[in-house]
Amino acid sequence: MYDFAYHHPKTLAEALAALKDKPEARPVSGGMTLIPTLKMRLSKPSDLVDLNGIKELTGIKVEGNGVTIGGMTRHADVASSADVKKTIPALAQLAALIGDPAVRNRGTIGGSVANADPAADYPAAVVALDATITTTEGKHKADDFFKGLFETALKDGELITAVSFPKPEKAGYEKFRNPASRYAMVGVFVAKTAGGVRVAVTGAGPSVFRVKAMEDALSKNFSSDAIKDIKIPADGLNSDIHGSAEYRAHLVTVMARRAVDQANK
Amino acid sequence: MEIKGEYRIEAPREKVFAALNDQDILKACIPGCESLEKLSDTEMTAKVRLRIGPVSAAFGGKVTLSDIDPPNGYKISGEGQGGVAGFAKGGAVVRLTEDGGVTILAYDVDAQVGGKIAQVGARLITGTAKKLADQFFGKFAEKVGAPPPTPVEAA
Ligand SMILES: Cc1cc2nc3c(=O)[nH]c(=O)nc-3n(C[C@H](O)[C@H](O)[C@H](O)COP(=O)(O)OP(=O)(O)OC[C@H]3O[C@@H](n4cnc5c(N)ncnc54)[C@H](O)[C@@H]3O)c2cc1C
């Protein structure tokens, strides 16, 4: 690691002050992605602002018609939350499928959503459930938040404070895991929401995306058979040692059908 | 790994080819380029800072133009050392064809990375290379293809 100044703020205001006007300062939450990058010297921040001591960033609240999860909330706490299991069981299941126990006990929803890894699970839930991302600068709609490979609408020094998920009528998530990392080769979140059916795919492309053809078919008939003949083009999908773009395109339909079956259970 | 793409540029082929050899335009289009210095007509040194997700690395290296065939195209190659981060090396074969008054720019990228950046980033290299190529050629098409000012009607 290179040298950096370490800050351990107790409040959001202190964290923002520590980040202000320092383009090379970085916040750290679970550190599951950032710390290995530092250890490998692939990043050289001037300052690390540790969000772990900020109480206002943790916790899960059932509010109005959904649940709001604080940015520093660990994957393990979402997976085991009675409130999440009751309101949006598919979201608790998604959190339980992330990585291994060490990653689930450290990694946070804010860190995952801010990082926008193309194979991360949460972005699929955020987009399919039409969640709202609350930051220190305001609120972002899910559809406008993920901009591309590791790219979000966040500005330098802007922190995710919470993610609010409206309760869907039904929802299901299925992923084909990479057996080593457990990241999604392809993950599909399907939700029947107040605003219609939404299908969001992660792992397959540079960033999470929706599949309109499946949404239309499922709006008419919410059954896995309704989408069995819908194939998505392999053009522009990820291709690496784990699988070709064609393979990933095929997996999208398979995972989407399983997610619909899961939602209908 | 193979990355191909095509851009339609609203400019004649000679103008596009000249821009491909204009070091100020290259500097403005290379993603994260902090400096570009001319060594000769075909060789430059560059400093590039890339920030992709949690990774942020500064590369110093060389940019070379070869297989120059005006106005049909050339090959642009870059080779950089990012210190402990590793090395990156890549090139794009660029072909220009005429289509009426506009130019079709087709590129074919080939990239290799090594060192630590390859170890941690293996699953993300193609995606990253594609993103960088799109940023470069997208910006280039925008800069060179800027529509000419609308002609003023004679009163
Ligand atoms: C072995 C392994 C397996 C994994 N498997 C999976 C998997 O199967 N599925 C999956 O989805 N993920 C997986 N992950 C990723 C993990 O779940 C975390 O989501 C991820 O590491 C980011 O969360 P974090 O809290 O650790 O963030 P950090 O590493 O602390 O930060 C990540 C980035 O986000 C920024 N950041 C952090 N918090 C905030 C905030 N509140 N606001 C703004 N920016 C912020 C940081 O500056 C940094 O750039 C895996 C990780 C590992 C190491």
Short mmCIF file of N, CA, C and O in Angstrom, two decimals, chain A residues 124-167:
data_model
loop_
_atom_site.label_atom_id
_atom_site.label_comp_id
_atom_site.label_asym_id
_atom_site.label_seq_id
_atom_site.Cartn_x
_atom_site.Cartn_y
_atom_site.Cartn_z
N ALA A 124 -29.09 -5.19 -10.05
CA ALA A 124 -30.27 -5.80 -10.68
C ALA A 124 -31.53 -5.53 -9.86
O ALA A 124 -32.59 -5.21 -10.39
N ALA A 125 -31.40 -5.62 -8.52
CA ALA A 125 -32.56 -5.36 -7.66
C ALA A 125 -32.94 -3.88 -7.68
O ALA A 125 -34.11 -3.52 -7.73
N VAL A 126 -31.92 -3.03 -7.67
CA VAL A 126 -32.17 -1.58 -7.66
C VAL A 126 -32.98 -1.19 -8.90
O VAL A 126 -33.98 -0.46 -8.81
N VAL A 127 -32.58 -1.71 -10.07
CA VAL A 127 -33.26 -1.33 -11.31
C VAL A 127 -34.62 -2.03 -11.44
O VAL A 127 -35.62 -1.39 -11.78
N ALA A 128 -34.69 -3.33 -11.14
CA ALA A 128 -35.96 -4.05 -11.32
C ALA A 128 -37.03 -3.56 -10.35
O ALA A 128 -38.21 -3.51 -10.68
N LEU A 129 -36.63 -3.18 -9.13
CA LEU A 129 -37.61 -2.73 -8.15
C LEU A 129 -37.85 -1.22 -8.24
O LEU A 129 -38.63 -0.67 -7.48
N ASP A 130 -37.16 -0.55 -9.17
CA ASP A 130 -37.29 0.89 -9.34
C ASP A 130 -37.00 1.62 -8.02
O ASP A 130 -37.78 2.46 -7.56
N ALA A 131 -35.86 1.26 -7.44
CA ALA A 131 -35.47 1.83 -6.14
C ALA A 131 -35.01 3.27 -6.31
O ALA A 131 -34.74 3.73 -7.42
N THR A 132 -34.94 3.97 -5.18
CA THR A 132 -34.41 5.34 -5.17
C THR A 132 -33.12 5.34 -4.35
O THR A 132 -33.08 4.79 -3.25
N ILE A 133 -32.08 5.93 -4.92
CA ILE A 133 -30.80 6.00 -4.23
C ILE A 133 -30.67 7.38 -3.61
O ILE A 133 -30.68 8.39 -4.32
N THR A 134 -30.58 7.42 -2.29
CA THR A 134 -30.45 8.71 -1.61
C THR A 134 -28.97 8.97 -1.32
O THR A 134 -28.27 8.09 -0.83
N THR A 135 -28.53 10.15 -1.67
CA THR A 135 -27.13 10.50 -1.45
C THR A 135 -27.05 11.81 -0.68
O THR A 135 -28.07 12.45 -0.40
N THR A 136 -25.83 12.21 -0.40
CA THR A 136 -25.62 13.48 0.29
C THR A 136 -25.96 14.67 -0.61
O THR A 136 -25.97 15.81 -0.15
N GLU A 137 -26.23 14.41 -1.89
CA GLU A 137 -26.56 15.50 -2.82
C GLU A 137 -28.04 15.50 -3.21
O GLU A 137 -28.50 16.42 -3.86
N GLY A 138 -28.74 14.41 -2.89
CA GLY A 138 -30.15 14.34 -3.28
C GLY A 138 -30.58 12.92 -3.56
O GLY A 138 -30.05 11.99 -2.97
N LYS A 139 -31.55 12.77 -4.48
CA LYS A 139 -32.07 11.44 -4.79
C LYS A 139 -31.85 11.11 -6.25
O LYS A 139 -31.97 11.98 -7.11
N HIS A 140 -31.54 9.84 -6.54
CA HIS A 140 -31.38 9.38 -7.93
C HIS A 140 -32.40 8.29 -8.21
O HIS A 140 -32.59 7.39 -7.38
N LYS A 141 -33.02 8.35 -9.40
CA LYS A 141 -33.89 7.27 -9.85
C LYS A 141 -32.99 6.14 -10.34
O LYS A 141 -31.95 6.38 -10.97
N ALA A 142 -33.44 4.89 -10.12
CA ALA A 142 -32.63 3.74 -10.51
C ALA A 142 -32.26 3.77 -12.00
O ALA A 142 -31.12 3.51 -12.37
N ASP A 143 -33.24 4.10 -12.86
CA ASP A 143 -33.00 4.05 -14.31
C ASP A 143 -31.93 5.06 -14.76
O ASP A 143 -31.37 4.92 -15.84
N ASP A 144 -31.70 6.09 -13.96
CA ASP A 144 -30.70 7.11 -14.36
C ASP A 144 -29.39 6.98 -13.61
O ASP A 144 -28.51 7.81 -13.76
N PHE A 145 -29.28 5.97 -12.76
CA PHE A 145 -28.12 5.92 -11.87
C PHE A 145 -26.92 5.19 -12.47
O PHE A 145 -25.79 5.68 -12.40
N PHE A 146 -27.15 4.00 -13.05
CA PHE A 146 -26.03 3.22 -13.58
C PHE A 146 -25.75 3.66 -15.01
O PHE A 146 -26.61 3.57 -15.88
N LYS A 147 -24.52 4.17 -15.24
CA LYS A 147 -24.22 4.80 -16.52
C LYS A 147 -23.37 3.93 -17.43
O LYS A 147 -23.20 4.25 -18.60
N GLY A 148 -22.73 2.90 -16.92
CA GLY A 148 -21.85 2.07 -17.74
C GLY A 148 -20.92 1.30 -16.84
O GLY A 148 -21.11 1.27 -15.62
N LEU A 149 -19.91 0.70 -17.46
CA LEU A 149 -18.93 -0.09 -16.71
C LEU A 149 -18.35 0.75 -15.56
O LEU A 149 -17.70 1.76 -15.80
N PHE A 150 -18.60 0.36 -14.31
CA PHE A 150 -18.09 1.05 -13.13
C PHE A 150 -18.43 2.54 -13.12
O PHE A 150 -17.70 3.34 -12.55
N GLU A 151 -19.52 2.90 -13.77
CA GLU A 151 -19.83 4.32 -13.89
C GLU A 151 -21.24 4.58 -13.39
O GLU A 151 -22.18 3.91 -13.80
N THR A 152 -21.36 5.56 -12.46
CA THR A 152 -22.68 5.89 -11.93
C THR A 152 -22.88 7.39 -12.03
O THR A 152 -21.99 8.12 -12.45
N ALA A 153 -24.07 7.83 -11.59
CA ALA A 153 -24.36 9.26 -11.59
C ALA A 153 -23.68 9.97 -10.41
O ALA A 153 -23.80 11.19 -10.29
N LEU A 154 -22.98 9.24 -9.54
CA LEU A 154 -22.34 9.88 -8.38
C LEU A 154 -21.23 10.82 -8.80
O LEU A 154 -20.45 10.52 -9.69
N LYS A 155 -21.15 11.95 -8.11
CA LYS A 155 -20.05 12.88 -8.36
C LYS A 155 -18.96 12.63 -7.31
O LYS A 155 -19.21 11.99 -6.29
N ASP A 156 -17.77 13.15 -7.53
CA ASP A 156 -16.70 13.02 -6.54
C ASP A 156 -17.18 13.56 -5.20
O ASP A 156 -17.76 14.64 -5.14
N GLY A 157 -16.95 12.81 -4.15
CA GLY A 157 -17.30 13.28 -2.81
C GLY A 157 -18.77 13.11 -2.45
O GLY A 157 -19.19 13.49 -1.37
N GLU A 158 -19.58 12.54 -3.37
CA GLU A 158 -21.00 12.30 -3.09
C GLU A 158 -21.14 10.91 -2.47
O GLU A 158 -20.62 9.94 -3.01
N LEU A 159 -21.83 10.80 -1.34
CA LEU A 159 -21.94 9.51 -0.64
C LEU A 159 -23.36 8.97 -0.72
O LEU A 159 -24.33 9.72 -0.59
N ILE A 160 -23.47 7.65 -0.87
CA ILE A 160 -24.78 7.00 -0.83
C ILE A 160 -25.15 6.85 0.65
O ILE A 160 -24.38 6.26 1.43
N THR A 161 -26.29 7.39 1.02
CA THR A 161 -26.69 7.27 2.42
C THR A 161 -27.73 6.16 2.62
O THR A 161 -27.78 5.54 3.67
N ALA A 162 -28.56 5.90 1.59
CA ALA A 162 -29.57 4.85 1.72
C ALA A 162 -30.11 4.46 0.36
O ALA A 162 -29.98 5.21 -0.62
N VAL A 163 -30.70 3.26 0.31
CA VAL A 163 -31.39 2.82 -0.90
C VAL A 163 -32.80 2.40 -0.48
O VAL A 163 -32.96 1.62 0.46
N SER A 164 -33.82 2.97 -1.15
CA SER A 164 -35.21 2.66 -0.80
C SER A 164 -35.85 1.81 -1.89
O SER A 164 -35.87 2.20 -3.05
N PHE A 165 -36.37 0.65 -1.47
CA PHE A 165 -37.00 -0.27 -2.41
C PHE A 165 -38.51 -0.30 -2.17
O PHE A 165 -38.95 -0.70 -1.09
N PRO A 166 -39.33 0.09 -3.17
CA PRO A 166 -40.77 -0.05 -3.00
C PRO A 166 -41.14 -1.54 -3.00
O PRO A 166 -40.48 -2.33 -3.68
N LYS A 167 -42.17 -1.89 -2.25
CA LYS A 167 -42.59 -3.29 -2.19
C LYS A 167 -43.26 -3.68 -3.50
O LYS A 167 -44.20 -3.01 -3.93
#
